[in-house]
Amino acid sequence: LDLLTKSKIQFISRIFFMSEQIEQSIVKDTKSFGSLKKIILWVRKNNLRLPEVIINTGVKLITNFRGKLGEEYYIVIEQIFLAAIETQQFEAAKKALVILKEKFSESTKIQKMTGIYQEAIGDVDKATDIYDKLLYENSLAHDVRKRKISLLRCNGDNNEAIQELNKYLEDNMCDKEAWNELGDIYLEKLNYSKALFCYE
């Protein structure tokens, strides 16, 4: 194995080992504010996809240590929201979203999160309306544009997704993820030459 591959394997192994340690820590120490906060911060800092750990730890933090969290409370609520969406715990996601709306009203970020929630529960029309409104207010909101493209793909509207991706790539030519997604669509449509161009 080359050095890069070895480094990747070592990193993945370390993540799995630490993930197991975290889950064991949650089981053993359910009352310590410091331990729970350390876990939630570590998951966030390393951008790890451990939704069950986030929900387990986050709920304990906001339930038992609301006063100690300060403004960190709302960041934990956001983590719980995203983890609940990923695990399809939509009622928990809705409760988290309500708390964030009460604090931040209809900010752009909250509207995006509302769109994500509507996507998750299958209300494509509402999600599309939210993204269209946000793009009307700011046509350069790249993350919103990408969410709308993803929504088009999920809805089977590949032709419009191609149009939107081409428009997006005119402004973001270095976005490799977007090029790969466009290539995938062309591949599904058996347009191999265009797919190859996107992947190059």
Short mmCIF file of N, CA and C in Angstrom, two decimals, residues 31-189:
data_model
loop_
_atom_site.label_atom_id
_atom_site.label_comp_id
_atom_site.label_asym_id
_atom_site.label_seq_id
_atom_site.Cartn_x
_atom_site.Cartn_y
_atom_site.Cartn_z
N LYS A 31 -24.24 11.77 33.41
CA LYS A 31 -24.57 12.93 34.24
C LYS A 31 -23.55 14.05 34.17
N SER A 32 -22.39 13.80 33.58
CA SER A 32 -21.33 14.80 33.58
C SER A 32 -21.49 15.80 32.43
N PHE A 33 -21.65 17.08 32.77
CA PHE A 33 -21.77 18.13 31.76
C PHE A 33 -20.50 18.21 30.92
N GLY A 34 -19.34 18.17 31.58
CA GLY A 34 -18.07 18.28 30.87
C GLY A 34 -17.87 17.17 29.86
N SER A 35 -18.22 15.94 30.25
CA SER A 35 -18.06 14.79 29.36
C SER A 35 -18.98 14.88 28.16
N LEU A 36 -20.24 15.24 28.40
CA LEU A 36 -21.21 15.34 27.31
C LEU A 36 -20.85 16.46 26.35
N LYS A 37 -20.43 17.59 26.90
CA LYS A 37 -20.07 18.72 26.04
C LYS A 37 -18.83 18.40 25.21
N LYS A 38 -17.89 17.70 25.81
CA LYS A 38 -16.68 17.31 25.10
C LYS A 38 -17.02 16.43 23.90
N ILE A 39 -17.96 15.51 24.09
CA ILE A 39 -18.38 14.60 23.02
C ILE A 39 -19.03 15.38 21.88
N ILE A 40 -19.99 16.25 22.21
CA ILE A 40 -20.73 16.98 21.17
C ILE A 40 -19.81 17.93 20.40
N LEU A 41 -18.83 18.50 21.11
CA LEU A 41 -17.87 19.40 20.44
C LEU A 41 -16.93 18.61 19.54
N TRP A 42 -16.52 17.43 20.00
CA TRP A 42 -15.60 16.61 19.21
C TRP A 42 -16.26 16.16 17.91
N VAL A 43 -17.50 15.73 18.01
CA VAL A 43 -18.24 15.30 16.81
C VAL A 43 -18.37 16.47 15.84
N ARG A 44 -18.71 17.65 16.36
CA ARG A 44 -18.89 18.83 15.50
C ARG A 44 -17.58 19.26 14.87
N LYS A 45 -16.52 19.33 15.67
CA LYS A 45 -15.22 19.79 15.17
C LYS A 45 -14.69 18.92 14.05
N ASN A 46 -14.92 17.61 14.18
CA ASN A 46 -14.40 16.67 13.19
C ASN A 46 -15.41 16.36 12.09
N ASN A 47 -16.57 17.06 12.14
CA ASN A 47 -17.60 16.92 11.12
C ASN A 47 -17.96 15.45 10.87
N LEU A 48 -18.19 14.74 11.98
CA LEU A 48 -18.48 13.30 11.90
C LEU A 48 -19.97 13.05 11.75
N ARG A 49 -20.30 12.02 11.00
CA ARG A 49 -21.70 11.62 10.83
C ARG A 49 -22.03 10.54 11.86
N LEU A 50 -22.34 10.99 13.05
CA LEU A 50 -22.72 10.10 14.15
C LEU A 50 -24.04 10.60 14.72
N PRO A 51 -25.12 10.50 13.93
CA PRO A 51 -26.39 11.11 14.34
C PRO A 51 -26.96 10.58 15.65
N GLU A 52 -26.84 9.27 15.88
CA GLU A 52 -27.39 8.70 17.11
C GLU A 52 -26.64 9.24 18.33
N VAL A 53 -25.32 9.38 18.18
CA VAL A 53 -24.51 9.93 19.27
C VAL A 53 -24.90 11.38 19.53
N ILE A 54 -25.10 12.15 18.45
CA ILE A 54 -25.48 13.55 18.59
C ILE A 54 -26.82 13.69 19.30
N ILE A 55 -27.80 12.89 18.89
CA ILE A 55 -29.12 12.98 19.51
C ILE A 55 -29.06 12.56 20.98
N ASN A 56 -28.40 11.45 21.24
CA ASN A 56 -28.28 10.95 22.61
C ASN A 56 -27.62 11.98 23.52
N THR A 57 -26.46 12.47 23.08
CA THR A 57 -25.70 13.43 23.87
C THR A 57 -26.40 14.78 23.93
N GLY A 58 -26.87 15.25 22.78
CA GLY A 58 -27.48 16.58 22.71
C GLY A 58 -28.72 16.70 23.56
N VAL A 59 -29.57 15.70 23.52
CA VAL A 59 -30.81 15.74 24.32
C VAL A 59 -30.48 15.79 25.81
N LYS A 60 -29.48 15.03 26.24
CA LYS A 60 -29.07 15.07 27.65
C LYS A 60 -28.55 16.46 28.03
N LEU A 61 -27.80 17.07 27.13
CA LEU A 61 -27.26 18.40 27.41
C LEU A 61 -28.37 19.45 27.54
N ILE A 62 -29.27 19.50 26.57
CA ILE A 62 -30.30 20.55 26.59
C ILE A 62 -31.35 20.30 27.67
N THR A 63 -31.50 19.04 28.08
CA THR A 63 -32.48 18.72 29.11
C THR A 63 -31.95 19.01 30.51
N ASN A 64 -30.69 18.64 30.73
CA ASN A 64 -30.13 18.73 32.09
C ASN A 64 -29.22 19.92 32.34
N PHE A 65 -28.72 20.53 31.25
CA PHE A 65 -27.71 21.58 31.44
C PHE A 65 -28.00 22.82 30.59
N ARG A 66 -29.29 23.14 30.43
CA ARG A 66 -29.68 24.29 29.61
C ARG A 66 -28.98 25.57 30.06
N GLY A 67 -28.93 25.81 31.37
CA GLY A 67 -28.33 27.04 31.90
C GLY A 67 -26.84 27.12 31.66
N LYS A 68 -26.16 25.99 31.70
CA LYS A 68 -24.71 25.98 31.53
C LYS A 68 -24.29 26.18 30.08
N LEU A 69 -25.15 25.82 29.16
CA LEU A 69 -24.79 25.87 27.74
C LEU A 69 -24.70 27.30 27.19
N GLY A 70 -25.50 28.21 27.72
CA GLY A 70 -25.53 29.57 27.18
C GLY A 70 -25.99 29.58 25.74
N GLU A 71 -25.32 30.37 24.89
CA GLU A 71 -25.68 30.43 23.48
C GLU A 71 -25.34 29.15 22.74
N GLU A 72 -24.49 28.32 23.34
CA GLU A 72 -24.14 27.03 22.75
C GLU A 72 -25.39 26.14 22.64
N TYR A 73 -26.39 26.46 23.45
CA TYR A 73 -27.65 25.70 23.45
C TYR A 73 -28.23 25.61 22.04
N TYR A 74 -28.22 26.73 21.31
CA TYR A 74 -28.84 26.75 19.98
C TYR A 74 -27.99 26.01 18.94
N ILE A 75 -26.69 25.98 19.15
CA ILE A 75 -25.82 25.22 18.25
C ILE A 75 -26.08 23.73 18.43
N VAL A 76 -26.27 23.31 19.69
CA VAL A 76 -26.59 21.91 19.96
C VAL A 76 -27.96 21.55 19.37
N ILE A 77 -28.92 22.48 19.48
CA ILE A 77 -30.24 22.25 18.89
C ILE A 77 -30.12 22.04 17.38
N GLU A 78 -29.27 22.83 16.74
CA GLU A 78 -29.07 22.68 15.30
C GLU A 78 -28.47 21.32 14.97
N GLN A 79 -27.50 20.88 15.77
CA GLN A 79 -26.92 19.55 15.57
C GLN A 79 -27.98 18.46 15.71
N ILE A 80 -28.84 18.61 16.71
CA ILE A 80 -29.90 17.63 16.92
C ILE A 80 -30.85 17.62 15.73
N PHE A 81 -31.17 18.81 15.21
CA PHE A 81 -32.06 18.91 14.05
C PHE A 81 -31.52 18.11 12.87
N LEU A 82 -30.25 18.35 12.53
CA LEU A 82 -29.65 17.69 11.37
C LEU A 82 -29.53 16.18 11.59
N ALA A 83 -29.19 15.79 12.82
CA ALA A 83 -29.09 14.36 13.14
C ALA A 83 -30.46 13.70 13.06
N ALA A 84 -31.48 14.40 13.52
CA ALA A 84 -32.85 13.86 13.47
C ALA A 84 -33.33 13.71 12.03
N ILE A 85 -32.97 14.66 11.18
CA ILE A 85 -33.31 14.56 9.75
C ILE A 85 -32.64 13.32 9.15
N GLU A 86 -31.36 13.13 9.47
CA GLU A 86 -30.61 12.01 8.90
C GLU A 86 -31.17 10.66 9.34
N THR A 87 -31.68 10.60 10.56
CA THR A 87 -32.20 9.34 11.09
C THR A 87 -33.72 9.24 10.94
N GLN A 88 -34.30 10.20 10.21
CA GLN A 88 -35.74 10.23 9.93
C GLN A 88 -36.60 10.30 11.20
N GLN A 89 -36.07 10.99 12.20
CA GLN A 89 -36.85 11.25 13.41
C GLN A 89 -37.48 12.64 13.25
N PHE A 90 -38.51 12.69 12.43
CA PHE A 90 -39.04 13.96 11.96
C PHE A 90 -39.72 14.78 13.06
N GLU A 91 -40.31 14.10 14.03
CA GLU A 91 -40.95 14.84 15.12
C GLU A 91 -39.89 15.57 15.95
N ALA A 92 -38.77 14.91 16.19
CA ALA A 92 -37.66 15.55 16.92
C ALA A 92 -37.09 16.71 16.11
N ALA A 93 -36.97 16.51 14.81
CA ALA A 93 -36.47 17.58 13.94
C ALA A 93 -37.40 18.79 13.97
N LYS A 94 -38.70 18.52 13.94
CA LYS A 94 -39.69 19.60 13.97
C LYS A 94 -39.60 20.40 15.26
N LYS A 95 -39.46 19.71 16.40
CA LYS A 95 -39.35 20.38 17.69
C LYS A 95 -38.10 21.26 17.74
N ALA A 96 -36.99 20.73 17.22
CA ALA A 96 -35.75 21.51 17.19
C ALA A 96 -35.90 22.74 16.32
N LEU A 97 -36.56 22.58 15.17
CA LEU A 97 -36.77 23.69 14.25
C LEU A 97 -37.64 24.77 14.88
N VAL A 98 -38.66 24.38 15.63
CA VAL A 98 -39.54 25.34 16.31
C VAL A 98 -38.73 26.18 17.30
N ILE A 99 -37.85 25.54 18.06
CA ILE A 99 -37.01 26.26 19.03
C ILE A 99 -36.13 27.28 18.32
N LEU A 100 -35.53 26.88 17.21
CA LEU A 100 -34.64 27.77 16.46
C LEU A 100 -35.42 28.93 15.83
N LYS A 101 -36.63 28.65 15.36
CA LYS A 101 -37.47 29.72 14.78
C LYS A 101 -37.86 30.74 15.83
N GLU A 102 -38.13 30.29 17.05
CA GLU A 102 -38.50 31.21 18.13
C GLU A 102 -37.35 32.15 18.46
N LYS A 103 -36.13 31.66 18.31
CA LYS A 103 -34.95 32.47 18.62
C LYS A 103 -34.53 33.35 17.44
N PHE A 104 -34.51 32.78 16.26
CA PHE A 104 -33.92 33.47 15.11
C PHE A 104 -34.94 33.89 14.06
N SER A 105 -36.22 33.68 14.34
CA SER A 105 -37.29 34.08 13.45
C SER A 105 -37.08 33.44 12.08
N GLU A 106 -37.35 34.19 11.02
CA GLU A 106 -37.24 33.63 9.66
C GLU A 106 -35.95 34.10 8.99
N SER A 107 -34.82 33.89 9.65
CA SER A 107 -33.54 34.22 9.04
C SER A 107 -33.30 33.32 7.85
N THR A 108 -32.33 33.70 7.01
CA THR A 108 -32.02 32.89 5.83
C THR A 108 -31.65 31.46 6.21
N LYS A 109 -30.86 31.33 7.26
CA LYS A 109 -30.44 30.00 7.69
C LYS A 109 -31.64 29.16 8.13
N ILE A 110 -32.56 29.77 8.87
CA ILE A 110 -33.74 29.06 9.34
C ILE A 110 -34.62 28.66 8.16
N GLN A 111 -34.72 29.53 7.16
CA GLN A 111 -35.50 29.18 5.97
C GLN A 111 -34.89 27.99 5.23
N LYS A 112 -33.55 27.96 5.16
CA LYS A 112 -32.87 26.82 4.53
C LYS A 112 -33.18 25.54 5.29
N MET A 113 -33.12 25.63 6.61
CA MET A 113 -33.39 24.45 7.44
C MET A 113 -34.84 24.00 7.29
N THR A 114 -35.74 24.97 7.13
CA THR A 114 -37.15 24.63 6.90
C THR A 114 -37.30 23.90 5.58
N GLY A 115 -36.55 24.34 4.57
CA GLY A 115 -36.56 23.65 3.28
C GLY A 115 -36.05 22.23 3.40
N ILE A 116 -34.99 22.05 4.18
CA ILE A 116 -34.43 20.71 4.40
C ILE A 116 -35.48 19.82 5.08
N TYR A 117 -36.18 20.40 6.06
CA TYR A 117 -37.22 19.64 6.77
C TYR A 117 -38.34 19.23 5.81
N GLN A 118 -38.78 20.18 4.98
CA GLN A 118 -39.86 19.88 4.03
C GLN A 118 -39.42 18.80 3.03
N GLU A 119 -38.15 18.88 2.61
CA GLU A 119 -37.62 17.82 1.74
C GLU A 119 -37.72 16.47 2.42
N ALA A 120 -37.28 16.44 3.68
CA ALA A 120 -37.19 15.18 4.42
C ALA A 120 -38.55 14.52 4.60
N ILE A 121 -39.59 15.33 4.81
CA ILE A 121 -40.92 14.75 5.03
C ILE A 121 -41.67 14.52 3.70
N GLY A 122 -40.99 14.86 2.60
CA GLY A 122 -41.56 14.55 1.28
C GLY A 122 -42.41 15.63 0.67
N ASP A 123 -42.41 16.83 1.25
CA ASP A 123 -43.21 17.92 0.68
C ASP A 123 -42.33 18.71 -0.29
N VAL A 124 -42.20 18.16 -1.48
CA VAL A 124 -41.30 18.73 -2.49
C VAL A 124 -41.73 20.14 -2.90
N ASP A 125 -43.02 20.37 -3.04
CA ASP A 125 -43.52 21.67 -3.49
C ASP A 125 -43.15 22.78 -2.50
N LYS A 126 -43.35 22.51 -1.20
CA LYS A 126 -43.02 23.53 -0.19
C LYS A 126 -41.52 23.79 -0.16
N ALA A 127 -40.74 22.72 -0.25
CA ALA A 127 -39.28 22.88 -0.25
C ALA A 127 -38.83 23.71 -1.46
N THR A 128 -39.41 23.42 -2.62
CA THR A 128 -39.07 24.16 -3.84
C THR A 128 -39.45 25.63 -3.71
N ASP A 129 -40.61 25.90 -3.16
CA ASP A 129 -41.05 27.29 -2.96
C ASP A 129 -40.08 28.05 -2.07
N ILE A 130 -39.61 27.39 -1.01
CA ILE A 130 -38.66 28.03 -0.08
C ILE A 130 -37.36 28.33 -0.79
N TYR A 131 -36.84 27.36 -1.54
CA TYR A 131 -35.57 27.57 -2.24
C TYR A 131 -35.69 28.63 -3.33
N ASP A 132 -36.82 28.64 -4.04
CA ASP A 132 -37.04 29.66 -5.07
C ASP A 132 -37.08 31.06 -4.46
N LYS A 133 -37.73 31.18 -3.31
CA LYS A 133 -37.79 32.47 -2.63
C LYS A 133 -36.41 32.94 -2.20
N LEU A 134 -35.62 32.03 -1.65
CA LEU A 134 -34.27 32.37 -1.22
C LEU A 134 -33.39 32.76 -2.40
N LEU A 135 -33.55 32.06 -3.52
CA LEU A 135 -32.75 32.37 -4.71
C LEU A 135 -33.20 33.68 -5.36
N TYR A 136 -34.47 34.01 -5.20
CA TYR A 136 -34.96 35.30 -5.70
C TYR A 136 -34.31 36.43 -4.91
N GLU A 137 -34.13 36.21 -3.61
CA GLU A 137 -33.52 37.22 -2.75
C GLU A 137 -32.01 37.27 -2.94
N ASN A 138 -31.42 36.11 -3.25
CA ASN A 138 -29.97 36.05 -3.45
C ASN A 138 -29.64 34.94 -4.44
N SER A 139 -29.50 35.31 -5.70
CA SER A 139 -29.29 34.31 -6.76
C SER A 139 -27.94 33.62 -6.65
N LEU A 140 -27.03 34.16 -5.83
CA LEU A 140 -25.70 33.58 -5.69
C LEU A 140 -25.58 32.69 -4.46
N ALA A 141 -26.70 32.35 -3.85
CA ALA A 141 -26.67 31.45 -2.68
C ALA A 141 -26.37 30.04 -3.16
N HIS A 142 -25.08 29.71 -3.23
CA HIS A 142 -24.65 28.46 -3.86
C HIS A 142 -25.21 27.23 -3.17
N ASP A 143 -25.25 27.24 -1.84
CA ASP A 143 -25.74 26.06 -1.13
C ASP A 143 -27.22 25.82 -1.43
N VAL A 144 -27.98 26.91 -1.57
CA VAL A 144 -29.40 26.78 -1.89
C VAL A 144 -29.58 26.26 -3.31
N ARG A 145 -28.77 26.76 -4.22
CA ARG A 145 -28.84 26.31 -5.61
C ARG A 145 -28.57 24.79 -5.69
N LYS A 146 -27.58 24.34 -4.92
CA LYS A 146 -27.25 22.92 -4.94
C LYS A 146 -28.35 22.06 -4.31
N ARG A 147 -29.00 22.59 -3.28
CA ARG A 147 -30.11 21.85 -2.67
C ARG A 147 -31.27 21.73 -3.66
N LYS A 148 -31.52 22.81 -4.40
CA LYS A 148 -32.60 22.76 -5.37
C LYS A 148 -32.28 21.76 -6.49
N ILE A 149 -31.03 21.72 -6.91
CA ILE A 149 -30.62 20.76 -7.94
C ILE A 149 -30.80 19.34 -7.43
N SER A 150 -30.40 19.12 -6.19
CA SER A 150 -30.57 17.80 -5.58
C SER A 150 -32.04 17.41 -5.52
N LEU A 151 -32.87 18.39 -5.22
CA LEU A 151 -34.31 18.15 -5.14
C LEU A 151 -34.88 17.79 -6.52
N LEU A 152 -34.40 18.48 -7.55
CA LEU A 152 -34.83 18.18 -8.92
C LEU A 152 -34.47 16.75 -9.29
N ARG A 153 -33.27 16.34 -8.92
CA ARG A 153 -32.82 14.98 -9.23
C ARG A 153 -33.68 13.94 -8.50
N CYS A 154 -33.92 14.20 -7.23
CA CYS A 154 -34.73 13.26 -6.44
C CYS A 154 -36.15 13.14 -7.01
N ASN A 155 -36.60 14.24 -7.63
CA ASN A 155 -37.95 14.27 -8.19
C ASN A 155 -37.98 13.72 -9.62
N GLY A 156 -36.81 13.30 -10.12
CA GLY A 156 -36.73 12.69 -11.45
C GLY A 156 -36.70 13.69 -12.59
N ASP A 157 -36.51 14.98 -12.27
CA ASP A 157 -36.50 16.01 -13.32
C ASP A 157 -35.05 16.27 -13.74
N ASN A 158 -34.46 15.30 -14.43
CA ASN A 158 -33.04 15.39 -14.78
C ASN A 158 -32.74 16.46 -15.81
N ASN A 159 -33.67 16.74 -16.72
CA ASN A 159 -33.42 17.76 -17.73
C ASN A 159 -33.27 19.14 -17.10
N GLU A 160 -34.17 19.45 -16.16
CA GLU A 160 -34.05 20.75 -15.48
C GLU A 160 -32.83 20.77 -14.57
N ALA A 161 -32.51 19.61 -13.97
CA ALA A 161 -31.32 19.52 -13.12
C ALA A 161 -30.06 19.82 -13.94
N ILE A 162 -30.02 19.33 -15.17
CA ILE A 162 -28.88 19.60 -16.06
C ILE A 162 -28.78 21.10 -16.34
N GLN A 163 -29.92 21.72 -16.65
CA GLN A 163 -29.92 23.16 -16.92
C GLN A 163 -29.40 23.95 -15.71
N GLU A 164 -29.91 23.58 -14.52
CA GLU A 164 -29.51 24.30 -13.30
C GLU A 164 -28.03 24.06 -12.99
N LEU A 165 -27.57 22.84 -13.20
CA LEU A 165 -26.16 22.55 -12.93
C LEU A 165 -25.24 23.31 -13.89
N ASN A 166 -25.63 23.39 -15.15
CA ASN A 166 -24.82 24.14 -16.12
C ASN A 166 -24.75 25.63 -15.75
N LYS A 167 -25.89 26.17 -15.31
CA LYS A 167 -25.89 27.57 -14.85
C LYS A 167 -25.00 27.74 -13.63
N TYR A 168 -25.13 26.80 -12.71
CA TYR A 168 -24.33 26.86 -11.48
C TYR A 168 -22.84 26.79 -11.79
N LEU A 169 -22.46 25.90 -12.71
CA LEU A 169 -21.04 25.71 -13.03
C LEU A 169 -20.45 26.88 -13.81
N GLU A 170 -21.29 27.67 -14.44
CA GLU A 170 -20.80 28.89 -15.09
C GLU A 170 -20.19 29.83 -14.06
N ASP A 171 -20.75 29.81 -12.83
CA ASP A 171 -20.26 30.68 -11.76
C ASP A 171 -19.30 29.96 -10.82
N ASN A 172 -19.30 28.61 -10.88
CA ASN A 172 -18.48 27.84 -9.94
C ASN A 172 -17.77 26.70 -10.66
N MET A 173 -16.88 27.07 -11.58
CA MET A 173 -16.25 26.08 -12.45
C MET A 173 -15.34 25.12 -11.70
N CYS A 174 -14.92 25.49 -10.49
CA CYS A 174 -13.99 24.63 -9.74
C CYS A 174 -14.70 23.68 -8.78
N ASP A 175 -16.02 23.65 -8.83
CA ASP A 175 -16.78 22.79 -7.93
C ASP A 175 -16.79 21.36 -8.49
N LYS A 176 -15.86 20.55 -8.01
CA LYS A 176 -15.69 19.18 -8.52
C LYS A 176 -16.93 18.33 -8.24
N GLU A 177 -17.53 18.55 -7.09
CA GLU A 177 -18.73 17.77 -6.73
C GLU A 177 -19.86 18.01 -7.72
N ALA A 178 -20.03 19.27 -8.13
CA ALA A 178 -21.08 19.61 -9.09
C ALA A 178 -20.78 18.99 -10.47
N TRP A 179 -19.51 19.03 -10.87
CA TRP A 179 -19.13 18.41 -12.15
C TRP A 179 -19.42 16.91 -12.13
N ASN A 180 -19.09 16.27 -11.00
CA ASN A 180 -19.35 14.82 -10.89
C ASN A 180 -20.84 14.52 -10.94
N GLU A 181 -21.63 15.38 -10.30
CA GLU A 181 -23.08 15.15 -10.31
C GLU A 181 -23.63 15.30 -11.73
N LEU A 182 -23.14 16.31 -12.44
CA LEU A 182 -23.57 16.50 -13.82
C LEU A 182 -23.16 15.31 -14.67
N GLY A 183 -21.94 14.83 -14.43
CA GLY A 183 -21.47 13.65 -15.16
C GLY A 183 -22.34 12.43 -14.88
N ASP A 184 -22.77 12.27 -13.64
CA ASP A 184 -23.63 11.14 -13.27
C ASP A 184 -24.96 11.19 -14.02
N ILE A 185 -25.50 12.41 -14.14
CA ILE A 185 -26.79 12.55 -14.84
C ILE A 185 -26.62 12.20 -16.32
N TYR A 186 -25.54 12.70 -16.93
CA TYR A 186 -25.30 12.38 -18.34
C TYR A 186 -25.09 10.88 -18.53
N LEU A 187 -24.44 10.25 -17.55
CA LEU A 187 -24.21 8.82 -17.62
C LEU A 187 -25.53 8.06 -17.57
N GLU A 188 -26.44 8.52 -16.71
CA GLU A 188 -27.77 7.90 -16.63
C GLU A 188 -28.53 8.04 -17.94
N LYS A 189 -28.27 9.15 -18.65
CA LYS A 189 -28.94 9.39 -19.92
C LYS A 189 -28.16 8.78 -21.10
#
